Amino acid sequence: MHAIRERIEQKVGVPNIANLLAQSLSATDLQSLLLEVYRQRAKDKTPADVLRDYKQNRFVRPANVHPQDLHNVEDVFYAQIPDAFELLALSPVAPLGTNSVAASVDQNWTVTTIRNTEVISDATNVLALECATRRQATTKTKGTNLEAVHLAASHRFLRPQFYDKPAFLPHFHMMSLCSAGRDQGNLGFELASFLMHLEYYLASVQKIVDGSVTLAVYITDFHETDRSSFLEKGLLHPLSSKFPQVSIGFDPERVSGKRYYRDLCFHIYANPDTDEVMQLADGGSVDWTQKYLSNKKERLVISGISSERLCSLRRNAQN
């Protein structure tokens, strides 16, 4: 990126042009400037140019999943959603920095627009904003807010990275959950939320694939002290008793998400002991609402499951 910036600066003859635009102009002025730039660029394009771009730009091509398959999977998701959760239909875009400011993910992992917004690359970041908004409003009217907020959304994500990994999709559908509340001590809020999220996903997957796929849940705790006995009693045992056919255990070797999650996190896999192992869901505890509300007592559990991977599993199970 540094080399590209230097090349552009030499070409236009303006040193530090990125810093000048980012720091010297207000957000609205920068937006107006970029709107005019792209208006002029669009004016010079021909229909043949637009058709060529449509063929070549991986962001705009249709998904490989059949709409009816996706609809069938989403029907199960909607039917299984716990009563505590409210389903939302999200906007395609979110405020600039939604994915990078609280979650500490590089801004280049989102498609930033010229209107000071970004295309949603992860719905949990947006659901976290809505959770923070609702908890803040309730706190102002009722004082200390002990009421939890549970939100869900089925949404299509757009992600610009993975240029060296052609198997990764530029856009894909996910079902996402977000639970926000106040610290109850002894991981009370976190464990209750984990159970709700995991029970929902496992029940939904079993209905979608009709029990023909083996499943595994792996819990990882990045906390500095060993809490495995406590987690076995409060999380693994209740989950195992409800889903005895699912393999449930710890994954102490996991390193992915160590800087992303606050401590506890999980993965759900299909066909875990075969060459066709597939990660279906990921989730964990994060500190985003603590940052938004400047309150260390805030707790937030997020998670998501891939609708399109479940479509693939369902098709394979039916063949």
XYZ file of C-alpha atoms in Angstrom:
319
model
C 0.000 0.000 0.000
C 2.884 2.384 0.797
C 4.441 1.820 -2.637
C 1.104 2.460 -4.356
C 0.655 5.686 -2.397
C 4.142 6.893 -3.374
C 3.507 6.120 -7.037
C 0.256 8.110 -7.001
C 1.895 11.046 -5.231
C 4.621 11.183 -7.898
C 2.079 10.925 -10.706
C -0.150 13.794 -9.509
C 2.712 15.848 -8.046
C 1.142 16.231 -4.602
C 3.192 14.847 -1.683
C 1.212 13.220 1.163
C -2.006 13.484 -0.840
C -3.751 10.790 1.233
C -2.994 12.593 4.499
C -4.087 15.912 3.028
C -7.436 14.529 1.916
C -8.007 12.563 5.118
C -7.024 15.272 7.596
C -7.565 18.617 5.852
C -11.076 18.037 4.538
C -14.234 17.467 6.551
C -16.098 14.226 5.924
C -18.772 16.029 3.912
C -16.225 17.944 1.808
C -14.294 14.770 1.034
C -17.567 13.070 0.118
C -18.485 15.910 -2.243
C -15.068 15.787 -3.896
C -15.165 12.022 -4.427
C -18.740 12.166 -5.700
C -17.625 14.605 -8.392
C -14.591 12.435 -9.250
C -16.746 9.342 -9.746
C -19.459 11.292 -11.534
C -16.874 12.315 -14.114
C -15.457 8.797 -14.369
C -18.942 7.317 -14.835
C -19.768 9.947 -17.484
C -16.837 8.763 -19.608
C -17.849 5.089 -19.513
C -19.607 3.359 -22.386
C -22.171 0.534 -22.159
C -19.415 -1.803 -23.345
C -17.252 -0.650 -20.428
C -20.020 -1.407 -17.936
C -20.603 -4.859 -19.438
C -16.876 -5.618 -19.334
C -16.662 -4.538 -15.702
C -19.653 -6.685 -14.823
C -17.945 -9.719 -16.340
C -14.599 -9.069 -14.656
C -15.434 -7.650 -11.215
C -15.818 -10.507 -8.728
C -17.748 -8.275 -6.294
C -20.729 -7.871 -8.621
C -21.156 -11.370 -10.022
C -24.145 -13.470 -8.828
C -23.694 -15.994 -6.036
C -23.272 -19.676 -6.815
C -25.999 -20.702 -4.368
C -29.490 -21.351 -5.738
C -32.019 -18.861 -4.283
C -34.488 -21.629 -3.422
C -31.829 -23.524 -1.458
C -31.001 -20.376 0.448
C -34.684 -19.689 1.062
C -35.187 -23.197 2.491
C -32.283 -22.790 4.901
C -33.449 -19.352 6.009
C -36.954 -20.704 6.622
C -35.470 -23.070 9.208
C -33.419 -20.283 10.772
C -36.482 -18.079 11.131
C -38.644 -20.886 12.518
C -36.046 -21.849 15.146
C -35.141 -18.373 16.389
C -35.604 -18.162 20.191
C -38.359 -15.894 21.513
C -35.789 -13.688 23.215
C -34.323 -12.606 19.862
C -35.626 -9.861 17.623
C -34.986 -10.249 13.899
C -33.820 -7.160 12.025
C -33.550 -6.340 8.320
C -30.266 -4.447 8.106
C -29.258 -1.717 5.702
C -26.644 -2.766 3.112
C -24.248 -0.178 4.578
C -23.010 0.891 8.004
C -21.127 3.927 9.387
C -17.501 4.256 8.322
C -15.341 2.397 10.849
C -18.049 -0.025 12.002
C -15.817 -3.001 11.288
C -12.464 -1.496 12.295
C -12.882 0.894 15.232
C -14.316 -1.310 17.996
C -13.368 -4.701 16.547
C -9.813 -3.678 15.582
C -10.097 -5.226 12.117
C -8.248 -3.498 9.291
C -10.467 -1.079 7.348
C -9.306 -2.749 4.119
C -11.403 -5.786 5.082
C -14.482 -3.787 4.134
C -15.625 -2.089 0.947
C -15.669 1.591 1.888
C -18.047 3.862 -0.024
C -17.513 7.519 -0.947
C -20.474 8.539 1.255
C -18.703 7.927 4.572
C -20.194 4.468 4.927
C -18.999 0.916 4.359
C -20.719 -2.107 2.882
C -21.500 -4.591 5.642
C -18.784 -7.225 5.879
C -20.030 -8.676 9.186
C -23.548 -8.160 10.534
C -22.490 -8.678 14.157
C -20.665 -5.331 14.078
C -23.899 -3.596 13.075
C -26.007 -5.579 15.538
C -23.552 -4.511 18.250
C -24.196 -0.864 17.370
C -27.938 -1.437 17.616
C -27.494 -3.253 20.937
C -25.433 -0.353 22.289
C -28.032 2.147 21.081
C -30.866 0.297 22.803
C -28.998 -0.305 26.040
C -27.921 3.318 26.190
C -31.497 4.523 25.671
C -32.863 2.213 28.365
C -30.130 3.178 30.807
C -30.996 6.863 30.406
C -34.660 6.225 31.227
C -34.316 3.517 33.893
C -30.878 4.025 35.414
C -28.795 0.848 35.649
C -29.841 -1.335 32.734
C -30.245 -4.983 33.642
C -32.341 -5.820 30.565
C -30.500 -7.874 27.952
C -30.846 -7.178 24.241
C -30.835 -10.117 21.814
C -30.817 -9.352 18.082
C -30.530 -11.468 14.941
C -30.158 -10.822 11.224
C -29.829 -12.827 8.040
C -27.645 -10.771 5.746
C -25.310 -10.922 2.758
C -21.706 -9.877 3.494
C -19.231 -8.345 1.063
C -15.517 -8.774 1.788
C -12.731 -7.500 -0.469
C -9.750 -9.486 0.788
C -8.430 -13.001 0.088
C -6.981 -12.119 -3.319
C -4.578 -15.072 -3.012
C -7.339 -17.495 -2.022
C -9.706 -17.981 -4.960
C -11.855 -20.423 -2.970
C -12.979 -17.600 -0.667
C -16.194 -15.928 -1.802
C -16.365 -12.130 -2.162
C -19.977 -12.145 -0.946
C -21.932 -14.727 1.019
C -24.960 -15.097 3.292
C -24.807 -15.501 7.069
C -27.234 -15.777 9.960
C -25.892 -13.684 12.849
C -26.794 -13.360 16.526
C -25.822 -10.685 19.033
C -26.563 -10.665 22.780
C -25.810 -7.635 24.945
C -26.273 -7.209 28.671
C -24.669 -6.336 31.976
C -22.031 -8.362 33.786
C -23.725 -10.817 36.156
C -20.551 -12.186 37.725
C -19.049 -15.672 37.268
C -19.619 -15.469 33.486
C -23.362 -15.636 34.122
C -24.369 -13.539 31.132
C -21.756 -15.025 28.824
C -22.597 -18.662 29.546
C -26.343 -18.097 29.229
C -25.803 -16.340 25.890
C -23.429 -19.026 24.635
C -26.022 -21.678 25.407
C -28.754 -19.771 23.571
C -26.583 -19.244 20.500
C -25.214 -22.791 20.374
C -28.545 -24.480 21.044
C -30.118 -22.403 18.266
C -27.434 -23.283 15.744
C -27.345 -26.984 16.564
C -31.135 -27.347 16.468
C -31.275 -25.468 13.151
C -28.478 -27.458 11.529
C -30.014 -30.758 12.577
C -33.293 -29.780 10.953
C -31.593 -28.536 7.790
C -29.491 -31.661 7.217
C -31.999 -34.024 8.875
C -29.433 -35.605 11.182
C -27.335 -36.971 8.316
C -24.221 -34.957 9.211
C -22.047 -35.368 12.289
C -21.435 -32.172 14.250
C -18.837 -30.970 16.725
C -18.642 -27.933 18.997
C -15.241 -26.776 20.204
C -14.888 -24.210 23.001
C -11.738 -22.143 23.444
C -10.955 -19.910 26.409
C -8.208 -17.325 25.912
C -8.357 -16.290 29.575
C -5.029 -16.317 31.397
C -6.276 -18.766 34.050
C -7.556 -22.308 33.548
C -11.362 -22.251 33.828
C -12.023 -25.583 32.102
C -13.735 -27.246 35.097
C -16.028 -24.271 35.557
C -16.835 -24.179 31.823
C -17.500 -27.905 31.695
C -20.115 -27.562 34.408
C -21.718 -24.358 33.151
C -21.513 -24.841 29.380
C -20.331 -28.189 28.061
C -22.437 -30.431 30.298
C -25.767 -28.594 29.706
C -25.091 -28.563 25.960
C -24.121 -32.253 25.890
C -27.235 -33.272 27.790
C -29.433 -31.549 25.203
C -27.446 -32.708 22.154
C -25.915 -36.090 23.115
C -25.196 -36.939 19.476
C -22.949 -33.880 19.038
C -19.263 -34.040 19.958
C -18.594 -31.208 22.431
C -15.207 -30.372 23.884
C -12.356 -27.889 24.230
C -9.950 -26.687 21.570
C -6.941 -25.348 23.513
C -4.812 -25.197 20.351
C -6.934 -22.572 18.626
C -5.149 -19.285 17.949
C -7.488 -17.667 15.420
C -9.515 -14.881 17.000
C -7.224 -14.450 20.006
C -7.048 -10.684 19.560
C -10.618 -10.505 18.286
C -12.484 -12.247 21.095
C -12.361 -11.113 24.709
C -11.843 -14.646 26.069
C -14.464 -17.319 25.326
C -15.173 -18.402 21.747
C -16.483 -21.404 19.834
C -16.526 -23.159 16.485
C -19.125 -25.550 15.078
C -17.900 -28.065 12.514
C -19.673 -30.530 10.239
C -18.067 -33.925 9.557
C -15.234 -33.114 12.013
C -13.433 -36.457 11.694
C -13.409 -36.706 7.897
C -11.581 -35.171 4.949
C -14.768 -33.180 4.273
C -14.676 -31.228 7.545
C -16.453 -27.880 7.197
C -16.560 -24.958 9.613
C -20.163 -23.797 9.939
C -20.253 -21.278 12.766
C -17.992 -19.043 14.814
C -18.729 -16.897 17.846
C -17.537 -15.549 21.134
C -17.398 -12.798 23.736
C -16.184 -9.338 22.618
C -15.749 -5.937 24.263
C -17.374 -3.737 21.624
C -20.283 -2.435 23.739
C -17.829 -1.691 26.547
C -16.057 0.641 24.127
C -19.221 2.165 22.665
C -20.791 2.862 26.046
C -17.559 3.455 28.026
C -18.720 0.918 30.592
C -16.596 -2.061 31.696
C -19.713 -3.810 32.995
C -21.159 -4.239 29.502
C -21.052 -7.729 28.031
C -21.527 -8.808 24.409
C -21.669 -12.227 22.749
C -21.667 -12.451 18.953
C -21.870 -15.333 16.503
C -22.652 -16.253 12.928
C -23.346 -19.328 10.816
C -22.877 -19.768 7.081
C -26.157 -20.201 5.214
C -24.445 -21.187 1.972
C -22.292 -23.888 3.543
C -25.472 -25.352 4.987
C -27.021 -25.268 1.516
C -24.080 -27.326 0.303
C -24.415 -29.795 3.173
C -28.140 -30.133 2.550
C -27.636 -30.866 -1.145
C -24.951 -33.463 -0.379
C -27.166 -35.113 2.228
C -30.047 -35.388 -0.254
C -27.907 -36.926 -3.017
